[in-house]
XYZ file of C-alpha atoms in Angstrom:
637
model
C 0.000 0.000 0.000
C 3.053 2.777 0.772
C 4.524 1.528 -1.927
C 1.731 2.979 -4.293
C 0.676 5.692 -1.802
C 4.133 7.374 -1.348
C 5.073 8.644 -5.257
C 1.547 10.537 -4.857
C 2.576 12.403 -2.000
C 5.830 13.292 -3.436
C 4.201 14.456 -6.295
C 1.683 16.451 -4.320
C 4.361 18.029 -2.246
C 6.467 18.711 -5.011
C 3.611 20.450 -6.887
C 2.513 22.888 -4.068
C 6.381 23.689 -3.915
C 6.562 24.264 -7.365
C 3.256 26.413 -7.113
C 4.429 28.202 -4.021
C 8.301 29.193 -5.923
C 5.363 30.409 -8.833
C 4.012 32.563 -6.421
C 7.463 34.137 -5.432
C 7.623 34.888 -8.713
C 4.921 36.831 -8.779
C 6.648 39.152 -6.582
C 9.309 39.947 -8.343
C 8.097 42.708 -10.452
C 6.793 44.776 -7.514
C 10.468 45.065 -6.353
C 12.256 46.033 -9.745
C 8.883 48.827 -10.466
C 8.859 50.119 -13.979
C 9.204 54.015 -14.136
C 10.628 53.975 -10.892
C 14.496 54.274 -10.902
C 14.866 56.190 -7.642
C 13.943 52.459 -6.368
C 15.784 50.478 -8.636
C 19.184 53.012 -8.014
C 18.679 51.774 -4.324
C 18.827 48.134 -5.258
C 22.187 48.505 -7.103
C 23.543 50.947 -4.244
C 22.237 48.008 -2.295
C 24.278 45.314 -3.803
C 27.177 47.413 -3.923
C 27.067 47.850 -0.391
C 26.100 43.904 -0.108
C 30.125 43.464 -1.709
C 31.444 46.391 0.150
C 29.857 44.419 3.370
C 31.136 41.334 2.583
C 34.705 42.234 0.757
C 35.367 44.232 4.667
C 33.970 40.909 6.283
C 36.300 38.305 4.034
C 39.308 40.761 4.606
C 39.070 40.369 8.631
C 40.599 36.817 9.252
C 43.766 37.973 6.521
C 44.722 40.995 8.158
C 44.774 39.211 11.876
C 46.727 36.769 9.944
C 49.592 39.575 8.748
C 49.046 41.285 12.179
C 50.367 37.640 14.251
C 53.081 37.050 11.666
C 54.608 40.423 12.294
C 54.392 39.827 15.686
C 55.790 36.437 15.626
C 59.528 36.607 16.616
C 59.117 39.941 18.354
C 59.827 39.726 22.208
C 59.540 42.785 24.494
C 63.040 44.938 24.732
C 63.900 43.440 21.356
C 65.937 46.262 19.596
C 64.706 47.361 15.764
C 65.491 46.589 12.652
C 67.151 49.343 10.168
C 64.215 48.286 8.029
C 62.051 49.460 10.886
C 64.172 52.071 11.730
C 63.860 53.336 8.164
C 59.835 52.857 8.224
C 59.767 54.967 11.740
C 62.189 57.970 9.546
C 59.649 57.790 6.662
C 57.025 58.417 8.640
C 58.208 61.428 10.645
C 58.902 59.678 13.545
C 62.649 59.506 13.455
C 63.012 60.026 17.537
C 61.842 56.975 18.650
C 65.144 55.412 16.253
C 67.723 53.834 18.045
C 65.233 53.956 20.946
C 66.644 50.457 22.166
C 62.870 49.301 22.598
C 60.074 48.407 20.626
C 57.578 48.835 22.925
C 55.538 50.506 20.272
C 55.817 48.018 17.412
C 54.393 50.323 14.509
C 53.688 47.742 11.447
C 51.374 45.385 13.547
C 49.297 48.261 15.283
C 49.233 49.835 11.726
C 47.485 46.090 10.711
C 45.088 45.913 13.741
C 43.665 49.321 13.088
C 43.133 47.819 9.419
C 41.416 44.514 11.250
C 38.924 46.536 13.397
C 38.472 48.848 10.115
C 37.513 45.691 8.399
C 35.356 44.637 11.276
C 33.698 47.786 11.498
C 32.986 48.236 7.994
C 31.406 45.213 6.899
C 29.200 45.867 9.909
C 28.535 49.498 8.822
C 28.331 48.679 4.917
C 25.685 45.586 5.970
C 23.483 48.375 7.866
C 23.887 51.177 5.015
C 22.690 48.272 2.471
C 19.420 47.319 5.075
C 18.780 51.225 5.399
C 19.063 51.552 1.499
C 17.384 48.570 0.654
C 14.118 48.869 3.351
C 12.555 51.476 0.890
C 12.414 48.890 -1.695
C 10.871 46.166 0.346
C 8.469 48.522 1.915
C 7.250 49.399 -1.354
C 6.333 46.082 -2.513
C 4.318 45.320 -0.111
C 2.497 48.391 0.108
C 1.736 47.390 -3.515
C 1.007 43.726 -3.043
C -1.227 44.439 0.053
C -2.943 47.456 -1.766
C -3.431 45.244 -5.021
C -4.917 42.270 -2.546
C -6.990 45.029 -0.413
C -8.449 45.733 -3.667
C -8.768 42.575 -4.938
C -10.877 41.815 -1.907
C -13.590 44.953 -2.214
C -13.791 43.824 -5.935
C -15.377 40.167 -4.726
C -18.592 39.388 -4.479
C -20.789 39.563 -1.545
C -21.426 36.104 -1.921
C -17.756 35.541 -1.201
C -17.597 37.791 2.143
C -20.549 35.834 3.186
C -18.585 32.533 2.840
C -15.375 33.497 4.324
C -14.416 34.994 7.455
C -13.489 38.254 7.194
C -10.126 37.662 10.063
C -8.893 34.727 7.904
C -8.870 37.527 4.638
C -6.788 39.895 6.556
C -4.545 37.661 8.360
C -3.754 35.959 4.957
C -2.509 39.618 3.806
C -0.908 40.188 6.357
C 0.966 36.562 6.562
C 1.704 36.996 2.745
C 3.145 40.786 3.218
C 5.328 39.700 6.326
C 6.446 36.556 4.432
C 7.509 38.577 1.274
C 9.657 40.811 3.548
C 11.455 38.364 5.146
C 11.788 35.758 2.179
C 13.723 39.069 0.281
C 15.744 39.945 3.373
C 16.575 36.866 4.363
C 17.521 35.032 1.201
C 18.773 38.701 -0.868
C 20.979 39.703 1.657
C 21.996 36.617 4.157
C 21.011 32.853 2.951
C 22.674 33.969 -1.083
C 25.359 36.014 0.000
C 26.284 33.680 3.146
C 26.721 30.890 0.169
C 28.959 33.157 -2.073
C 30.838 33.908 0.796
C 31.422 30.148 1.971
C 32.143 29.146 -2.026
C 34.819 31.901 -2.032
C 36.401 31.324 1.210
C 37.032 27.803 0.523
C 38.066 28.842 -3.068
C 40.478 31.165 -1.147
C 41.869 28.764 1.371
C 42.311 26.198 -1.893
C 43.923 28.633 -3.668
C 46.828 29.643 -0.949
C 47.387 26.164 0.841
C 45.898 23.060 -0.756
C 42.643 21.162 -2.167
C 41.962 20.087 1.520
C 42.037 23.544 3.006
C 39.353 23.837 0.063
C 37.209 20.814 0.615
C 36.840 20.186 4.107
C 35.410 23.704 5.081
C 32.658 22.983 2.427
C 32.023 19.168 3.725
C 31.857 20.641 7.188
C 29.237 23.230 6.097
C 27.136 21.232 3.574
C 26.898 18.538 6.597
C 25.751 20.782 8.545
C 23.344 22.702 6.131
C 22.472 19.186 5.312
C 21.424 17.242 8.783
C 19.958 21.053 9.982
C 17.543 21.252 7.179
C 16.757 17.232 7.456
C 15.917 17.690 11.331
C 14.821 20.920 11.204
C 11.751 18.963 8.790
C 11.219 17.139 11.876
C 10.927 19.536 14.206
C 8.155 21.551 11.947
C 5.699 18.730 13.134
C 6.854 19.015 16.435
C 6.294 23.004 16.807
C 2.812 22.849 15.074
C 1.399 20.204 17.767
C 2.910 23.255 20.467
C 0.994 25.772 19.036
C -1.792 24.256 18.225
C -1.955 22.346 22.156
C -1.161 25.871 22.942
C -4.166 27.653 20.607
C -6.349 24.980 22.399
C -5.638 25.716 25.714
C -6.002 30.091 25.162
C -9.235 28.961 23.691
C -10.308 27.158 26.432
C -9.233 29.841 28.901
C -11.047 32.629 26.378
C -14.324 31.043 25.844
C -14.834 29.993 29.944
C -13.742 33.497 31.137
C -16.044 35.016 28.043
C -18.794 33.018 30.004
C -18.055 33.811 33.330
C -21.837 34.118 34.256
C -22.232 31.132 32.941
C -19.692 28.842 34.942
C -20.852 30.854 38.230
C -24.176 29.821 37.340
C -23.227 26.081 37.515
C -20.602 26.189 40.021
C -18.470 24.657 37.417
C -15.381 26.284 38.446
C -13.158 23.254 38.830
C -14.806 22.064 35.903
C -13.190 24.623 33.742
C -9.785 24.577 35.857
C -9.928 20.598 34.631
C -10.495 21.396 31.560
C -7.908 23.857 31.570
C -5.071 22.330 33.223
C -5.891 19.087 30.292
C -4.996 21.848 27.533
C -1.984 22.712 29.333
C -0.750 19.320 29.962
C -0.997 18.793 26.321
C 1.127 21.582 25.644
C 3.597 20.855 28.377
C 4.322 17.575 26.638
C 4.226 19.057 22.978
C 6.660 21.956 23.908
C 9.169 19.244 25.883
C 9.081 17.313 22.841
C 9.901 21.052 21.011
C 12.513 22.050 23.258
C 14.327 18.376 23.508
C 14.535 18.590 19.600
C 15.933 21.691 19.502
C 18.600 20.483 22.479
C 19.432 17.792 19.883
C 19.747 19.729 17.021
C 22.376 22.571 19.004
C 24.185 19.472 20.159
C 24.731 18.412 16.111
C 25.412 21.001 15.274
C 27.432 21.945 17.351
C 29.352 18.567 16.957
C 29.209 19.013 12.975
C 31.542 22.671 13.578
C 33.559 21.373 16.306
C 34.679 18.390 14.119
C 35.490 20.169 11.277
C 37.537 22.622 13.132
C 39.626 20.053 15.078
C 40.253 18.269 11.670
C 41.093 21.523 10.411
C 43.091 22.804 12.958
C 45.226 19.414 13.056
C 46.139 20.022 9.459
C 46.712 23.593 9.698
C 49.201 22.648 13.272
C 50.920 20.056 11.445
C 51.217 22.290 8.259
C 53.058 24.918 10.843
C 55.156 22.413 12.495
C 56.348 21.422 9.136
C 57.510 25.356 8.206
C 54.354 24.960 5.267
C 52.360 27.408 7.189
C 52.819 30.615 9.417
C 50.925 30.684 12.791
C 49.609 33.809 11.496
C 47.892 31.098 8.696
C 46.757 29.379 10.891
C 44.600 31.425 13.209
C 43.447 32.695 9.846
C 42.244 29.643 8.743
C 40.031 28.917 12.189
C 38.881 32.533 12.334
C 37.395 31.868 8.650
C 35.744 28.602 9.625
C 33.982 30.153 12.704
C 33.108 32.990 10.389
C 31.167 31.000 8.168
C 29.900 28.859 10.725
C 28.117 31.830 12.428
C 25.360 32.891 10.170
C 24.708 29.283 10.074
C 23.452 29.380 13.645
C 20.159 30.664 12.694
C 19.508 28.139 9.674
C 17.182 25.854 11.503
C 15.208 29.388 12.498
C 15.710 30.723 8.649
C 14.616 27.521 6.803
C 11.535 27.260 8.622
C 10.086 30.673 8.030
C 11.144 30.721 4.789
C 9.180 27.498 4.059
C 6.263 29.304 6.237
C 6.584 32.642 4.174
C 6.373 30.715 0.933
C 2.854 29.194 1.923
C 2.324 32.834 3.166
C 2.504 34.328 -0.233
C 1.296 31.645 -2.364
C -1.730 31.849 0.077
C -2.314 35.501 -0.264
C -1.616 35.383 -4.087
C -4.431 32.366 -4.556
C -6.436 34.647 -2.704
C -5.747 37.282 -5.336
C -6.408 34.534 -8.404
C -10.328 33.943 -6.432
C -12.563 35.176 -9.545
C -14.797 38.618 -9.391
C -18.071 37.397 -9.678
C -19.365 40.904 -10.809
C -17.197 42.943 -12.939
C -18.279 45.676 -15.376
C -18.067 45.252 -18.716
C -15.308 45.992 -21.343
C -17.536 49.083 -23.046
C -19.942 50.064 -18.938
C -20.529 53.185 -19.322
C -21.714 55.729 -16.232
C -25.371 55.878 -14.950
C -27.242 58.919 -16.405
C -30.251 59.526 -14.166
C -33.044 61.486 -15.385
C -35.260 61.401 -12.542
C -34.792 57.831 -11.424
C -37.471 55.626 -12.615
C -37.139 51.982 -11.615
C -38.085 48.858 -13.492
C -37.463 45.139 -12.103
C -38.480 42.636 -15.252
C -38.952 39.240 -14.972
C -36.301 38.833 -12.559
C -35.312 35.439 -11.189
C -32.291 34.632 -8.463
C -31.135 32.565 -6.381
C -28.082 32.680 -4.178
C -28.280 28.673 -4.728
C -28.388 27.040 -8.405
C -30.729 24.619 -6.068
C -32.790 27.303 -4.375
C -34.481 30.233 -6.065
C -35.258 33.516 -4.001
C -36.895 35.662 -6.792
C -39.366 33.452 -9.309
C -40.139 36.634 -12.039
C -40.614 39.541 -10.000
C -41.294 42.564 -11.975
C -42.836 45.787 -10.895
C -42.088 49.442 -12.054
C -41.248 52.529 -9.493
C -41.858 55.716 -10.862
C -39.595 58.726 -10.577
C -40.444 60.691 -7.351
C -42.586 57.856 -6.274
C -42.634 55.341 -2.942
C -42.338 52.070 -3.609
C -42.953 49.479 -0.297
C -42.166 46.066 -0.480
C -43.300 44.082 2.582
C -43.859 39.965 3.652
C -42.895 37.265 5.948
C -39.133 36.706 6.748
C -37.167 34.743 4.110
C -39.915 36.172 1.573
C -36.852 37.495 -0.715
C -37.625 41.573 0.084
C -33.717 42.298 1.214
C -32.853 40.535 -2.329
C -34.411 43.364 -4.234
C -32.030 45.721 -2.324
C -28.813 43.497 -2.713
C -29.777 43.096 -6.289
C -30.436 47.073 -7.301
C -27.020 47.239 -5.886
C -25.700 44.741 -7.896
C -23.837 43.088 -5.377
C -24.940 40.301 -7.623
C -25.738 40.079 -11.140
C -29.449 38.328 -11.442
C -29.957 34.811 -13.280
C -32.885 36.219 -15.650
C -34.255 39.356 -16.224
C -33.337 42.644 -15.854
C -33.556 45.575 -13.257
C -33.330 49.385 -15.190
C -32.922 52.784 -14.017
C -34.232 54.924 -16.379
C -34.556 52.373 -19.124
C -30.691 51.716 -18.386
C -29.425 48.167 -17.864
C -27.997 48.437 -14.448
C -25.502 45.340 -15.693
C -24.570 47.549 -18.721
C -23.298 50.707 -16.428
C -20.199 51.106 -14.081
C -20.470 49.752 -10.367
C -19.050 53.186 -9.448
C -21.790 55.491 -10.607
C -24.931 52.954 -9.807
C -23.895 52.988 -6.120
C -22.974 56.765 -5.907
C -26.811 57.026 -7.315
C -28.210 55.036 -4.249
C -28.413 55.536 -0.665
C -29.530 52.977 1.845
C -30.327 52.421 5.238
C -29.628 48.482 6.121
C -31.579 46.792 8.868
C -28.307 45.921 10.108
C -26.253 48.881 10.595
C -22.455 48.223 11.049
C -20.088 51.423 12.286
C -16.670 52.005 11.761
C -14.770 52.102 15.153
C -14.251 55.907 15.186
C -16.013 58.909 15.918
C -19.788 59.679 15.286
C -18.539 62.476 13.481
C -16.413 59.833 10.954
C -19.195 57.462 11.004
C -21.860 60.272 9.538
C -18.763 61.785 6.999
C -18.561 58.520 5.711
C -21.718 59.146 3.703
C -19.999 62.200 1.581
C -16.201 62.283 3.350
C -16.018 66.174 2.064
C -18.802 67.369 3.418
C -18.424 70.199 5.938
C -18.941 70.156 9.478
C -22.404 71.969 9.206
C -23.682 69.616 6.568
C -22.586 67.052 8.695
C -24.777 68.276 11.983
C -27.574 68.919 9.541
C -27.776 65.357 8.629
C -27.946 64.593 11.893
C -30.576 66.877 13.153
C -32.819 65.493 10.626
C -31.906 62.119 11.671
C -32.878 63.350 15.027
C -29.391 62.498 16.531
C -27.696 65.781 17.070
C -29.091 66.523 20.449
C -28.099 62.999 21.466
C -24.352 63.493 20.296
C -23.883 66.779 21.862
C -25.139 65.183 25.180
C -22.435 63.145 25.265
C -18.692 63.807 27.159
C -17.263 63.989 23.573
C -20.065 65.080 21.089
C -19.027 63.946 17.487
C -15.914 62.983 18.730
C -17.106 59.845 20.496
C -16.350 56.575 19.530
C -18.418 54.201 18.254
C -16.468 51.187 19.090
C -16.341 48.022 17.469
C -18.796 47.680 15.068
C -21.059 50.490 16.858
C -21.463 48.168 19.658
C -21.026 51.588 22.239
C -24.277 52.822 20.790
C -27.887 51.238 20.985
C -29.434 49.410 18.184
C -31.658 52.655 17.744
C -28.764 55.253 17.725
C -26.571 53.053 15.594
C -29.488 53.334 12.843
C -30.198 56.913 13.153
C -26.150 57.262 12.622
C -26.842 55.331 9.701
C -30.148 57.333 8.519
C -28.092 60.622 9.215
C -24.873 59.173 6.664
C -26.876 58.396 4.269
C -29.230 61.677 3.966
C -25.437 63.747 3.739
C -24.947 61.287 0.388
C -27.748 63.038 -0.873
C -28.730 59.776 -3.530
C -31.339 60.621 -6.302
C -32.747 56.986 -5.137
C -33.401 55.729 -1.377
C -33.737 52.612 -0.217
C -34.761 52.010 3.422
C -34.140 48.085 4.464
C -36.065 47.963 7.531
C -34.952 51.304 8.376
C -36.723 51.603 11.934
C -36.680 47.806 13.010
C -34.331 48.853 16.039
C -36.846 52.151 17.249
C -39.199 52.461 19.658
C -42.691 53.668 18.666
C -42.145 57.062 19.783
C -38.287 56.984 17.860
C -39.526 55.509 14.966
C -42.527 58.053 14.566
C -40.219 60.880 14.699
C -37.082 59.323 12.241
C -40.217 58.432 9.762
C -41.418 62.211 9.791
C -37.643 62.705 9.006
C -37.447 59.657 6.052
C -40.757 61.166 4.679
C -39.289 64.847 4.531
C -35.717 63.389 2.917
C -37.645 60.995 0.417
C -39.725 63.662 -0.937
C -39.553 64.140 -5.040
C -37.360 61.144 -5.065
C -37.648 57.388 -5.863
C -37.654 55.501 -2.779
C -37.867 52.211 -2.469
C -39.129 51.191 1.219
C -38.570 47.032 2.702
C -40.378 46.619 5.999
C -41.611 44.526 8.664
C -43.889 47.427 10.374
C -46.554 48.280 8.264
C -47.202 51.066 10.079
C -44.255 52.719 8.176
C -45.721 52.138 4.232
C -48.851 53.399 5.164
C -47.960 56.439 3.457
C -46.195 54.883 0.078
C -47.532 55.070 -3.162
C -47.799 51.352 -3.874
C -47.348 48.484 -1.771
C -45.980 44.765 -3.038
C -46.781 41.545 -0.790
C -43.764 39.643 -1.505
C -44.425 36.133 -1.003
C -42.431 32.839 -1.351
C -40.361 34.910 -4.400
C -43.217 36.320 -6.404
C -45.727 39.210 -5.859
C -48.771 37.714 -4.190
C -50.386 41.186 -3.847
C -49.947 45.142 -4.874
C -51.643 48.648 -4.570
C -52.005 51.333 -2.194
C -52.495 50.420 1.837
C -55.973 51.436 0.984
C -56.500 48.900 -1.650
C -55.220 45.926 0.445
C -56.760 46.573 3.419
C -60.206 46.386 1.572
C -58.735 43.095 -0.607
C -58.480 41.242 2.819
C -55.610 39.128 1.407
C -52.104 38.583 2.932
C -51.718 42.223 3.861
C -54.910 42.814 5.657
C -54.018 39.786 8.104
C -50.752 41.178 8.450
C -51.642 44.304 9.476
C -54.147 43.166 11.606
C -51.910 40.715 13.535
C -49.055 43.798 14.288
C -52.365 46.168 15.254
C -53.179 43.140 17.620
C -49.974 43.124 19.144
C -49.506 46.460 19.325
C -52.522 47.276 21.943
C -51.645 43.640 23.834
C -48.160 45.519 24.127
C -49.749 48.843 25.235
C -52.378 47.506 27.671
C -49.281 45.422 29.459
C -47.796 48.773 29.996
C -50.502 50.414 31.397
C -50.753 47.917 33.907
């Protein structure tokens, strides 16, 4: 059974790899931008401080190296040389000649000023190419996260509805974090730490011998090798940690979320068991996490340690046999532990680079999820001329397998007050969600003005419309934002208008902060009744040539909603508005009612009309009127 089991799985891994490099790809252009050479002059200066860095960094082991040998031999009180004699006259320092000393021993200070140069320069050259090179990264994923923020307001509704919306933005934000440090990583320390470790053995090859060569590179590649190899091993290890360790927070979260709740029951210990279960998972998982990594530190560890003794042997036999300087050899351990030392972080590096990789192929599948509605090619703006509405033969269903709307047509005249009313599930908040084309319908077609609402720009059919949702959701700032949002450059006195006539400004101005209070999360500071008189007051400052009100009072009281309807009458007035409700007490007034039942128009005309019909509509109304006085007599009492 592995036998036929195990080529799939290869093939499947090496296809999402294969997808995920594709991805990575992707990325590319955003960091070499056309028309943009201020960007792409910062990636050369970049590399050329990426050689500078590393040139400074090579250079380090070589000039302790000269610095020992010219010490080697010298012994304190030793008198100079006439060749150092003759360097001290050239210099200007021609007193301390025939000193007798060499306390100050000119040639090797001269050569340990150049080695902490060296050291300080390839650190200062590696920080001037991260300073120069941040821009550039910073850039792209501005770009890739704008593109995907996009990308995600262009979906459907139908897709927001299906997906949760902290998945959508933690998938942007995984994907922008992974690009930056895939390019820092791998651009500036996993590439150049290889061309480093292929020219330092090159180096030692090319002034000793072939073994001086090979074994620095067998020592690494083992230990690139077995890191990578156990490093696989520990992935599976650190996911059951965080995940024992997700599941106990979310045990902790949802019982102190519910505190009420376990005092209710007295289930304290209850929750303290369940608790200290989670925890006991995760105590094993990260012990098992922790060992691992003990064991990995250990080989590698060993891997280095090996490879220098070896080294080192060959290097102290080398000297003993006059082939080498003891300058040459220090030099030759200094450059092993110098390669070794970006190499401590590998197991670290490897894994988030595999993690960033299914990062950005994430996000950019998410940016490959089809727009459902698009405009077309040749959409042209909406042209209103007073707003007249026209549903033909429409027929949708969110589900191939379940239709909402079965032919639903009915025409709204400009000026006019359309009301649309039935039982829950009866397909009235469809009409809205269609007019706003948040979906395109299956047959049929809705017009404004005898224009195909398909055939114009999303842009201009939504600036046309205003609404008022039965479910109002705020943005977590300030009243004053929330109201704005309707027309953002609107003045402040436009702004307090809106609100008046949404009778909300007395309200704000009552509180500590007036129209600087937040909202909070979703609105959830505010009542169900203020949040929709927020939302009655943003859209009134849009000032749309057609209104649609989606249960636009459902969250009032009776004196609330009899005021806010005076208001929606006065703001409605000489323009089409289209009206869905559950209180027929707030159509009463429209110019034509439709009984929406099951998906198709059971009954239509004034309030009038159906009343004396005795359908649908006249039990409806009779059953809120009923419930109404039961309501009112159980407050008088």
């Amino acid at each position: 059974m592995s036998d036929t089991t195990s080529p799939v799985r290869k093939e499947d891994k090496g296809a999402r790899e294969e997808s995920q490099f594709q991805s990575l790809k992707k990325v590319l252009p955003y960091l070499w931008p056309e028309a943009r050479t201020g960007l792409r002059s910062r990636i050369a200066v970049s590399f050329l401080f990426l050689l500078f860095a590393k040139f400074s960094n090579i250079s380090v082991p070589f000039f302790l190296k000269e610095a020992i040998d010219s010490l080697n031999g010298y012994e304190k009180g030793a008198t100079p040389t006439a060749e150092d004699n003759g360097i001290l006259e050239t210099l200007g320092l021609g007193d301390m000649v025939g000193s007798g000393t060499l306390d100050f021993i000119l040639i090797p200070v001269g050569l340990l000023v150049a080695y902490a140069l060296a050291r300080t320069g390839a650190i200062a050259f590696d920080n001037l190419r991260e300073g120069t090179f941040a821009r550039v990264v910073q850039n792209a994923i501005r770009k890739v996260a704008l593109r995907s923020f996009r990308h995600l307001h262009a979906l459907s509704l139908r897709f927001h509805l299906e997906r949760r919306t902290g998945g959508l933005t933690r998938a942007i934000d995984r994907g922008t974090k992974g690009i930056e440090f895939m390019f820092i990583f791998m651009m500036f320390n996993v590439v150049p730490t290889i061309l480093e470790i292929v020219f330092v053995c090159g180096l030692l090859w090319w002034l000793f011998d072939w073994r001086f060569g090979v074994l620095p590179f067998a020592t690494i590649f083992a230990y690139v090798y077995l890191t990578i190899r156990i490093t696989d091993w520990r992935i599976a290890l650190r996911r059951a940690m965080n995940d024992a360790d997700n599941n106990a927070n979310n045990r902790a979260v949802d019982s102190l979320l519910n505190f009420e709740t376990v005092k209710y029951f007295g289930n304290e210990e209850f929750e303290a068991s369940r608790y200290d279960k989670g925890m006991a998972e995760y105590e094993t998982a990260a012990v098992r996490s922790r060992t691992s990594l003990s064991f990995l530190n250990i080989i590698q560890s060993a891997i280095i340690s090996l490879g220098m003794a070896v080294l080192m042997i060959m290097s102290a036999y080398d000297v003993s046999e006059g082939k080498m300087t003891v300058g040459e050899f220090v030099m030759v351990n200094a450059y092993l532990i110098q390669l070794s030392m970006p190499l401590n972080v590998l197991g670290f590096v490897y894994r988030e680079i595999r993690q960033a990789l299914i990062d950005i192929h994430t996000m950019f599948e998410l940016m490959k999820e089809k727009v459902e509605v698009r405009d077309n090619p040749d959409a042209a703006d909406l042209v209103l001329q007073g707003g007249a509405l026209e549903f033909r033969n429409v027929v949708f269903g969110y589900d191939e397998r379940r239709t909402i709307l079965k032919g639903v047509s009915f025409r709204l005249e400009p000026g006019k007050t359309l009301a649309i009313v039935g039982s829950s599930g009866a397909g009235k908040s469809t009409i809205s969600r269609l007019l706003y084309r948040f979906y395109d319908v299956s047959e049929g077609e809705i017009l404004l003005d005898g224009q195909n609402i398909a055939d114009v720009t999303q842009q201009s059919l939504r600036l046309a419309i205003g609404i008022v949702p039965q479910d109002t959701v705020l943005f977590n700032e300030s009243i004053y934002y929330n109201i704005a949002y309707g027309r953002p450059d609107a003045t402040r006195e436009e702004v307090e208008e809106a609100a008046r006539m949404a009778r909300i400004h007395d309200f704000v101005l009552s509180l500590p902060d007036g129209y600087e209070s937040m909202v909070g999360e979703r609105g959830l500071k505010l009542s169900g009744g203020e949040k929709q008189r927020v939302a009655i007051a943003r859209t009134v400052l849009k000032e749309p040539e057609i209104l649609i009100f989606d249960e636009a009072t459902s969250a009032l009281d009776t004196a609330t909603e009899q005021e806010i309807q005076t208001s929606l009458d006065a703001v409605s007035q000489n323009r089409t508005t289209l009206m869905i409700a559950h209180r027929l007490s707030t159509v009463v007034g429209a110019d034509e009612i439709i009984v929406l039942d099951q998906g198709q128009i059971a009954e239509r005309g004034t309030h009038g009309e159906l009343m004396t019909l005795g359908g649908q509509y006249a039990q409806m109304w009779q059953k809120q009127q009923s419930r109404q006085s039961e309501a009112e007599k159980a407050l008088e009492e």
